[in-house]
CSV table of C-alpha atoms in Angstrom, one decimal:
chain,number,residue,atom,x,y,z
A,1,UNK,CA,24.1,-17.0,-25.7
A,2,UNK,CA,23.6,-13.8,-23.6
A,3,UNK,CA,20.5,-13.4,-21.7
A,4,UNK,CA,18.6,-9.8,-20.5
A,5,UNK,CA,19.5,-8.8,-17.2
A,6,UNK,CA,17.0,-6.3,-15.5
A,7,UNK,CA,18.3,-4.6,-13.2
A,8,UNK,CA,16.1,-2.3,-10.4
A,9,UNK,CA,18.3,1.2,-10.7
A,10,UNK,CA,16.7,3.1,-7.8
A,11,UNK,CA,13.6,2.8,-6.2
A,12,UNK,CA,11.9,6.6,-4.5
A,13,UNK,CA,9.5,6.8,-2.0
A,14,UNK,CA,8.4,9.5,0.1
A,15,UNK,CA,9.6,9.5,4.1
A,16,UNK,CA,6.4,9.6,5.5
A,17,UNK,CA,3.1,8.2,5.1
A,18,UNK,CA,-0.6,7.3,6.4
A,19,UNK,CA,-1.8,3.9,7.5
A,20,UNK,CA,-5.0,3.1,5.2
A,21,UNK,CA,-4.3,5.7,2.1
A,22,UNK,CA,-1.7,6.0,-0.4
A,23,UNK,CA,1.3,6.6,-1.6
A,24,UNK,CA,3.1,7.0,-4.5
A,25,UNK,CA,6.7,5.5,-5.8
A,26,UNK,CA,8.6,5.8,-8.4
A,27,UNK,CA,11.5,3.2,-9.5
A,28,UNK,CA,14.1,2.8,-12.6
A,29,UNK,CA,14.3,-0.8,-14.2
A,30,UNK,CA,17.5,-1.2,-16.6
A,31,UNK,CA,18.2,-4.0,-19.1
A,32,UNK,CA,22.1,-4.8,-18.5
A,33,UNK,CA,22.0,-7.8,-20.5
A,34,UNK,CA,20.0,-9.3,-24.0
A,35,UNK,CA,17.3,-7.9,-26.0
A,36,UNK,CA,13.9,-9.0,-24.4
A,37,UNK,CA,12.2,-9.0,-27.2
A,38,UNK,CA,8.5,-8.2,-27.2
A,39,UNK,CA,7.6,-9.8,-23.9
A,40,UNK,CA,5.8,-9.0,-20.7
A,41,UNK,CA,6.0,-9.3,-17.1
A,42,UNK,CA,5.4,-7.3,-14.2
A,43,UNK,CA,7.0,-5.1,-11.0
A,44,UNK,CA,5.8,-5.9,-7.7
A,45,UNK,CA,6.3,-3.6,-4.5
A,46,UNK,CA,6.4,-4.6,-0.9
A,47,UNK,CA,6.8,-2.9,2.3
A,48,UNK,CA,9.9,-4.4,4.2
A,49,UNK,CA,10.8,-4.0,8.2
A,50,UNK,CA,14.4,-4.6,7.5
A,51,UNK,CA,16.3,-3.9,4.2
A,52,UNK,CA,16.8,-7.4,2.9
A,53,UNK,CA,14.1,-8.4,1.0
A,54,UNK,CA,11.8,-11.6,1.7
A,55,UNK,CA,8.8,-12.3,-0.7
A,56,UNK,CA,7.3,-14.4,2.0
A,57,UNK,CA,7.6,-12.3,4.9
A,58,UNK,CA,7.5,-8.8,3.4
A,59,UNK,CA,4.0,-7.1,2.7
A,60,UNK,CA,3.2,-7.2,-0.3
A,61,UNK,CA,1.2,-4.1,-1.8
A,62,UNK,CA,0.9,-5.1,-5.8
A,63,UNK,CA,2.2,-5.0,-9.2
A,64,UNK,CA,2.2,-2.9,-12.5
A,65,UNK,CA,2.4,-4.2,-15.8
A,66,UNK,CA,5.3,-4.1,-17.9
A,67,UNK,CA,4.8,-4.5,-21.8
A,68,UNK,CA,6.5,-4.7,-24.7
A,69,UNK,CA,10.3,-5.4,-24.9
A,70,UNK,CA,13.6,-3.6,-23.4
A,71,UNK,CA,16.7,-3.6,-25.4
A,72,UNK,CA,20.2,-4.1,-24.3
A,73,UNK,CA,21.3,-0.7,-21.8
A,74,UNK,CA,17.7,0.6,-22.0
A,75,UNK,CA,15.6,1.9,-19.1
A,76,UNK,CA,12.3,2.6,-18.0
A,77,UNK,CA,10.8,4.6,-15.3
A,78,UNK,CA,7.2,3.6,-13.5
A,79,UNK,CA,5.6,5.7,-11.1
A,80,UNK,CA,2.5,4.0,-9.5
A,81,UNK,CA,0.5,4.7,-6.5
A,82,UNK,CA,0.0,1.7,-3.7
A,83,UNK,CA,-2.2,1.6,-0.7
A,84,UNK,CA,-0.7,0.9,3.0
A,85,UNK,CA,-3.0,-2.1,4.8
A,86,UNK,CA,-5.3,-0.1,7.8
A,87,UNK,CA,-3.1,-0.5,10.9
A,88,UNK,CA,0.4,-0.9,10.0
A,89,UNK,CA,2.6,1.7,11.8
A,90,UNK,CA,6.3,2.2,12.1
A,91,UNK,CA,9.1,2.5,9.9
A,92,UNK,CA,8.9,0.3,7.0
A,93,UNK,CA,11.7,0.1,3.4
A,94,UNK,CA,9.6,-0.1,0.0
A,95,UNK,CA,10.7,-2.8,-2.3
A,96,UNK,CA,10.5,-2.9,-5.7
A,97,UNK,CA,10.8,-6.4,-7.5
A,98,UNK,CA,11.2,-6.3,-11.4
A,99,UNK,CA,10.1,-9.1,-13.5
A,100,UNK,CA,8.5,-10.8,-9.9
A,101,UNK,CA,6.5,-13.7,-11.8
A,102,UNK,CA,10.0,-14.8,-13.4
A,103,UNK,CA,9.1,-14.1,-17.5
A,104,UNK,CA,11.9,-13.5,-18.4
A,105,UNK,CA,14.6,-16.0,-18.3
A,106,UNK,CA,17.8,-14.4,-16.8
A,107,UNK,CA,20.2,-17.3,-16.1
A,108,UNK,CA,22.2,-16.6,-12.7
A,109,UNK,CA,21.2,-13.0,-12.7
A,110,UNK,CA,18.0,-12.8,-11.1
A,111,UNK,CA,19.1,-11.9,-7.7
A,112,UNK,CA,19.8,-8.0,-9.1
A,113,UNK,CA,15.8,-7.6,-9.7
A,114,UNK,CA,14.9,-6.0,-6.8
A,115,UNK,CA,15.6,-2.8,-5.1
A,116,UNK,CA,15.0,-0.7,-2.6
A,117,UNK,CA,14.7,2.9,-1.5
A,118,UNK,CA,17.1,3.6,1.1
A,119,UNK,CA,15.3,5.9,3.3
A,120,UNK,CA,13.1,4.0,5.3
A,121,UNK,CA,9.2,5.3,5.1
A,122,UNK,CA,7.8,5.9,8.6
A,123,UNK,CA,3.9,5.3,8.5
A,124,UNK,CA,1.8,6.4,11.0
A,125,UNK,CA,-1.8,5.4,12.2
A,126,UNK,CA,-4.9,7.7,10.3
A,127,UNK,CA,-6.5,10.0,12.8
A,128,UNK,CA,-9.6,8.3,14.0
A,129,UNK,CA,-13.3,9.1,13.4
A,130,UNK,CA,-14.7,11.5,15.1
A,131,UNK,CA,-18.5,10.3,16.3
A,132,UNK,CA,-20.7,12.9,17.4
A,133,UNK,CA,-24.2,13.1,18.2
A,134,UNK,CA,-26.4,15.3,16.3
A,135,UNK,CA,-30.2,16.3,16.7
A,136,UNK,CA,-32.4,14.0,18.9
A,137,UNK,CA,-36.1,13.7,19.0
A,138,UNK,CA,-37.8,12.9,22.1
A,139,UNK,CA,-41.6,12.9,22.4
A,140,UNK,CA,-43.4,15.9,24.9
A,141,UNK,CA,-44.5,13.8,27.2
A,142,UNK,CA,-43.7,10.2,28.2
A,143,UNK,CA,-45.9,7.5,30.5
A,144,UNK,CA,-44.1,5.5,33.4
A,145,UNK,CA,-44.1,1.8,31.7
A,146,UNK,CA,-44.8,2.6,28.1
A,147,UNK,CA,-42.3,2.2,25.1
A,148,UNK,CA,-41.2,5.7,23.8
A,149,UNK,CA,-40.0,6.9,20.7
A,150,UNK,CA,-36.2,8.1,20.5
A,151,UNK,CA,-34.4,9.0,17.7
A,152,UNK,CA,-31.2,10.5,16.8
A,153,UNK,CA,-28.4,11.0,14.3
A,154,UNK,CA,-24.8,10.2,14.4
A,155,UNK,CA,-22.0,12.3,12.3
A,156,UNK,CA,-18.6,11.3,11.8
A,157,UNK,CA,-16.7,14.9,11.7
A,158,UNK,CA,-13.8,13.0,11.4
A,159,UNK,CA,-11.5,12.6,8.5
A,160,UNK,CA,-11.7,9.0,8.4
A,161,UNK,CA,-14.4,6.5,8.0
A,162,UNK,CA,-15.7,4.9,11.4
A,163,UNK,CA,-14.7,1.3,10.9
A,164,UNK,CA,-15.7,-1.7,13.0
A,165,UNK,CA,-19.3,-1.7,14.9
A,166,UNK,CA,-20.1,0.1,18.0
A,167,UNK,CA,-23.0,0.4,19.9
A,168,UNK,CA,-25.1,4.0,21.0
A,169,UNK,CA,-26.4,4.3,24.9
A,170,UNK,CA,-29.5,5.8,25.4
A,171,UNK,CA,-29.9,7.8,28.7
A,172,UNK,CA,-33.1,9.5,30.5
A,173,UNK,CA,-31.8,12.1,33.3
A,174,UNK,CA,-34.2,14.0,35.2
């Protein structure tokens, strides 16, 4: 007996985007065979360096949801926003694979599920914080060979958090 076929119709991302925030793509799924009847499963999306897809080397961002069934020549469009990993730079292809975990049973056509945009999606490195030394209290007067009290505040002006540790300097200049 026939079997559904989900198909991934077209997959659209945009051309550029930032290391650490997100992004948002949109894809088609299409049901070129059976009825699914009222099942679920669920879309994953990966970011590729090449344009063949590999679950196991490819980096995988997440999943949405997909509920309820899809009839014979029906569609359905999902737009859903993902977040790049901190660090990753370069040109990367975003995958979309439909029905990932394998739900529905599709005989020998499973190797149609995913998709890809064609347009690769350069991703560039966030600008980094900006660390800037605000106001600083120092006492009047200070004694050769006795502690002090210094204190100071620390602002990041830039767009992006400060991650990582770091450690401040503290310097007396005639």
């Amino acid at each position: 007996s026939a079997v559904p076929d989900l198909t991934i119709l077209n997959v659209d991302a945009p051309t550029e985007a930032i290391s650490g925030q997100s992004f948002s793509v949109s894809w088609t799924v299409r049901n070129n065979g059976a009825d699914t009847g009222n099942r679920a499963w669920y879309d994953a999306v990966y970011l590729s360096l090449d344009q063949i897809f590999d679950r196991n080397a490819d980096i995988y961002l997440g999943f949405v949801d997909h509920v309820g069934g899809l009839a014979t020549g029906q569609s359905y469009t999902q737009t859903q926003s993902f977040s790049i990993p901190t660090g990753l730079s370069g040109p990367f292809y975003v995958f979309v694979a439909s029905d990932s975990g394998n739900s529905i049973y599709e005989r020998a056509n499973e190797t149609n599920n995913s998709g890809y945009d064609g347009r690769s999606m350069l991703v560039t490195l966030a600008p980094p914080a900006d660390l800037v030394v605000g106001t600083i209290t120092i006492p009047a007067n200070g004694v050769p060979g006795q502690n002090a009290t210094i204190s100071y505040t620390v602002e990041n002006r830039g767009a992006n958090a400060a991650l990582g540790s770091w450690y401040d300097s503290i310097y007396i200049s005639a």
